[in-house]
Amino acid sequence: MIKINCEHALGFLNREPDFNSAKGALDTLLTGSGVGSDFLGWVDLPFNYDKDEFNAIKACAKEIRENADILVVVGVGGSYLGARAAIEFLRQPQLRELKGGYPRIAFTGNGLNSEEMHLLIELLRGKSVYVNVISKSGTTFEPAIAFRLLRNYMEETYGKEEAARRIICTTDKEKGTLKNLADVEGYRTFVVPDDIGGRYSVLTPVGLLPIAASGMDIDAIMQGAKDCAEICKKNSLDNPALIYAATRQAIYNDLDKKIEILSCPAETTRFLSEWWKQLFAESEGKDGRGILPASCIYTKDLHSLGQYIQDGERIMFETWLLFENPLTNLVVPATDDNADGLNYIAGKSLFDIYDCAKKGALEAHVTGGVPCIEISAKDQSAHSLGELFYFFEMACGISGYMQGINPFDQPGVEEYKKNMFRLLGK
């Protein structure tokens, strides 16, 4: 289960975090009585997801694994970050290189770079390709352009009928440009639920199909989310999501710390931090307020950003993401000549060495004036990933309501689109 330790943050505060406000925010979430309540389907999703569709996802994923060299996932924001976070977290790219048996998962539609799209299409040539395009409406600009280019490639390569068999749309149940196109062309479809916004959608077909296609156990992910939900829906101080939300809001309001750094332990957690950044930035960055989410990978970034965290302006606090048990644990060997001077750590595991580095950095950062929160999961497994997804979603919802905003809209995202479309002559 997710554990939280706030002792290195509470010492900076002059008073206890407002847990009563956090409890009220949680109650608002659970009763659906707040703004944005039309988008609370994620709250009970681990208990009531569509089992028939879930089995259809697994069957489709099995077909992709058996027939595709590459699955191209087309989406932007919440339509791809959750899936990519999971695939990287569970080391699927590395396992594919080592063991084979899984298709490569390529992501596109999250930018407007010609070189990247050209290289992707060149990579597809001569390979067996499936495409999963993810868009509620089908009109989001970046994935719509990418899908037009890929659809053209698929039809030129396979012909319209075979291309249609290899294209899968995750979109609205009944309406929208992509749904209409899927109906006309005969593409298979999975549903983006009406009551779940994109950044909360990783445990829907939006995330589950590419995750399952990569060979991961989505049953374990959903079980982890369910186990976490049973704890994170409790309106008590046994709820780690409630404690996290209340503590980060106290640091923001009482200490005027405007930046939160999520410090993660490995490259495999990089896209989990990217998913976390979108979740909190789009949910809370409104009305001239909100904590700016940033991230680091330790110990690598201790040799770069670590200098600023230690000695720069005191505008930030830090949340450490930790894992209690390693899935593998290499031990440093002894050498006869000790030419590198490292025999003093011979016999120690990399996990234990990292733990010492973490404790040393944590102590230094706290001494340097950085409040620190520790969030721990059991291990870097599918079950723990499901727990982390639900934990952060619930904490974000509570924190947003504590801040007095709607955590489920993103009005600022629309402004750049208006200007872009005007400049393009739409």
XYZ file of C-alpha atoms in Angstrom, residues 72-290:
219
model
C 1.673 3.296 -33.123
C -0.294 5.120 -30.437
C -1.629 8.477 -31.635
C -2.614 10.920 -28.899
C -1.621 13.971 -26.895
C -1.722 14.794 -23.172
C -3.839 12.338 -21.232
C -4.387 10.315 -24.400
C -0.835 9.008 -24.278
C 1.037 10.003 -21.096
C -0.561 7.389 -18.841
C 0.110 4.529 -21.249
C 3.673 5.645 -21.854
C 4.241 6.058 -18.109
C 3.100 2.478 -17.511
C 5.092 0.975 -20.372
C 8.300 2.706 -19.268
C 7.642 2.038 -15.560
C 7.372 -1.713 -16.122
C 10.453 -1.747 -18.355
C 8.699 -3.070 -21.462
C 11.040 -1.395 -24.008
C 14.066 -2.973 -22.327
C 12.380 -6.354 -21.933
C 11.416 -6.343 -25.602
C 15.024 -5.794 -26.595
C 16.179 -8.594 -24.263
C 13.487 -11.217 -24.756
C 11.428 -10.267 -27.788
C 7.828 -11.377 -27.979
C 6.327 -7.907 -27.623
C 5.611 -5.285 -30.266
C 7.405 -1.992 -30.082
C 5.073 0.785 -28.899
C 5.681 4.087 -30.710
C 3.960 7.319 -29.671
C 3.067 10.189 -31.960
C 0.465 12.916 -32.307
C 1.844 14.806 -29.310
C 3.655 17.481 -31.299
C 4.039 19.125 -34.711
C 7.583 18.193 -35.682
C 8.091 17.135 -39.300
C 11.392 15.349 -38.687
C 9.926 13.162 -35.945
C 6.969 12.118 -38.093
C 9.203 11.475 -41.116
C 11.491 9.237 -39.041
C 8.510 7.345 -37.618
C 7.086 6.601 -41.058
C 10.502 5.452 -42.265
C 10.703 3.190 -39.203
C 7.366 1.609 -40.131
C 8.416 0.579 -43.631
C 8.744 -3.162 -43.966
C 7.208 -3.752 -40.512
C 3.825 -5.126 -39.528
C 1.993 -2.099 -38.142
C -1.148 -1.490 -36.095
C -2.413 1.989 -35.173
C -4.396 3.019 -32.090
C -5.658 6.593 -32.441
C -7.011 8.104 -29.225
C -9.199 11.195 -29.248
C -12.581 11.948 -27.704
C -13.597 14.243 -30.545
C -11.123 13.453 -33.298
C -10.473 17.151 -33.829
C -7.575 17.713 -31.399
C -5.075 19.250 -33.780
C -1.809 17.365 -33.189
C -3.201 13.793 -33.180
C -5.612 14.612 -36.022
C -2.731 15.653 -38.283
C -0.634 12.641 -37.261
C -3.539 10.277 -37.912
C -4.172 11.755 -41.360
C -0.546 11.069 -42.288
C -0.594 7.564 -40.779
C -3.939 6.686 -42.310
C -2.527 7.634 -45.709
C 0.548 5.451 -45.058
C -1.551 2.480 -43.882
C -3.886 2.608 -46.890
C -0.994 2.945 -49.350
C 0.820 0.034 -47.680
C -2.024 -2.388 -46.942
C -4.997 -1.199 -49.003
C -8.140 0.239 -47.441
C -9.648 -3.053 -46.233
C -6.549 -4.380 -44.469
C -5.689 -0.915 -43.154
C -9.145 -0.725 -41.598
C -8.517 -4.021 -39.788
C -5.267 -2.662 -38.346
C -6.611 0.731 -37.194
C -8.280 0.910 -33.780
C -9.995 4.054 -32.504
C -10.477 4.940 -28.854
C -13.075 7.688 -28.972
C -16.575 8.827 -28.039
C -19.289 6.205 -27.794
C -21.717 7.927 -30.136
C -20.506 11.172 -31.710
C -17.565 13.168 -32.996
C -15.342 13.325 -36.048
C -13.287 10.250 -35.188
C -16.328 8.156 -34.250
C -18.017 9.081 -37.532
C -14.876 8.207 -39.494
C -14.562 4.876 -37.672
C -18.172 4.014 -38.534
C -17.671 4.874 -42.201
C -14.356 3.040 -42.576
C -15.163 0.079 -40.325
C -12.457 0.681 -37.719
C -12.740 -1.106 -34.394
C -13.574 1.222 -31.532
C -13.188 1.439 -27.762
C -14.921 4.048 -25.660
C -13.563 7.146 -23.945
C -16.064 7.517 -21.065
C -18.074 10.737 -21.006
C -17.522 11.215 -17.278
C -13.714 10.898 -17.209
C -11.399 13.651 -18.439
C -8.244 12.868 -20.380
C -5.699 13.256 -17.594
C -7.726 10.905 -15.355
C -8.278 8.314 -18.104
C -5.273 5.987 -17.821
C -7.388 3.163 -16.323
C -9.899 3.329 -19.187
C -9.364 1.960 -22.741
C -7.347 5.139 -23.375
C -4.462 3.679 -21.388
C -5.329 0.019 -21.030
C -5.200 -1.021 -24.707
C -1.607 0.114 -25.406
C -0.538 -1.066 -21.946
C -1.984 -4.535 -22.568
C -0.567 -4.639 -26.102
C 2.906 -4.132 -24.649
C 2.494 -7.374 -22.682
C 1.638 -6.016 -19.238
C -0.805 -7.442 -16.730
C -3.695 -4.974 -16.728
C -5.580 -7.149 -14.229
C -2.823 -6.447 -11.699
C -2.897 -2.728 -12.480
C -6.656 -2.570 -11.934
C -6.381 -4.604 -8.725
C -3.751 -2.180 -7.441
C -6.038 0.751 -8.218
C -8.927 -0.971 -6.447
C -6.852 -1.738 -3.358
C -5.699 1.876 -3.232
C -9.219 3.232 -3.761
C -10.464 1.329 -0.739
C -7.993 3.298 1.388
C -8.066 6.639 -0.443
C -11.860 6.951 -0.176
C -11.685 6.858 3.630
C -12.362 10.253 5.154
C -9.752 9.878 7.869
C -6.067 10.423 8.514
C -5.458 6.817 7.467
C -5.867 8.099 3.914
C -2.430 8.932 2.399
C -3.966 10.901 -0.489
C -5.766 13.163 1.990
C -2.555 13.723 3.974
C -0.547 14.485 0.820
C -3.128 16.960 -0.485
C -3.444 18.765 2.847
C 0.319 18.952 3.378
C 1.159 20.284 -0.090
C -1.586 22.920 0.210
C -0.227 23.961 3.623
C 3.276 24.326 2.195
C 1.908 26.382 -0.706
C -0.346 28.638 1.363
C 1.678 29.058 4.563
C 5.234 28.962 3.230
C 4.588 30.433 -0.233
C 6.402 27.557 -1.929
C 5.178 27.712 -5.520
C 7.070 24.769 -7.088
C 6.796 21.080 -6.242
C 9.562 18.793 -7.486
C 8.709 15.106 -7.828
C 12.032 13.314 -7.351
C 12.020 9.842 -8.892
C 14.613 7.058 -8.609
C 15.138 5.863 -12.191
C 14.717 6.599 -15.892
C 11.867 4.077 -15.909
C 9.878 6.526 -13.773
C 10.470 9.546 -16.025
C 7.135 9.318 -17.816
C 5.284 8.626 -14.591
C 6.543 12.044 -13.497
C 5.439 13.501 -16.859
C 1.950 12.051 -16.303
C 1.973 13.484 -12.754
C 2.962 16.906 -14.077
C 0.064 17.038 -16.515
C -2.358 15.775 -13.873
C -1.525 18.509 -11.378
C -0.685 21.361 -13.788
C -3.931 21.140 -15.766
C -5.994 20.492 -12.663
C -4.635 23.240 -10.395
C -3.039 25.924 -12.571
C -5.998 28.315 -12.702
C -7.129 31.785 -11.653
C -3.560 32.984 -11.136
C -2.894 30.253 -8.582
C -1.511 26.746 -8.318
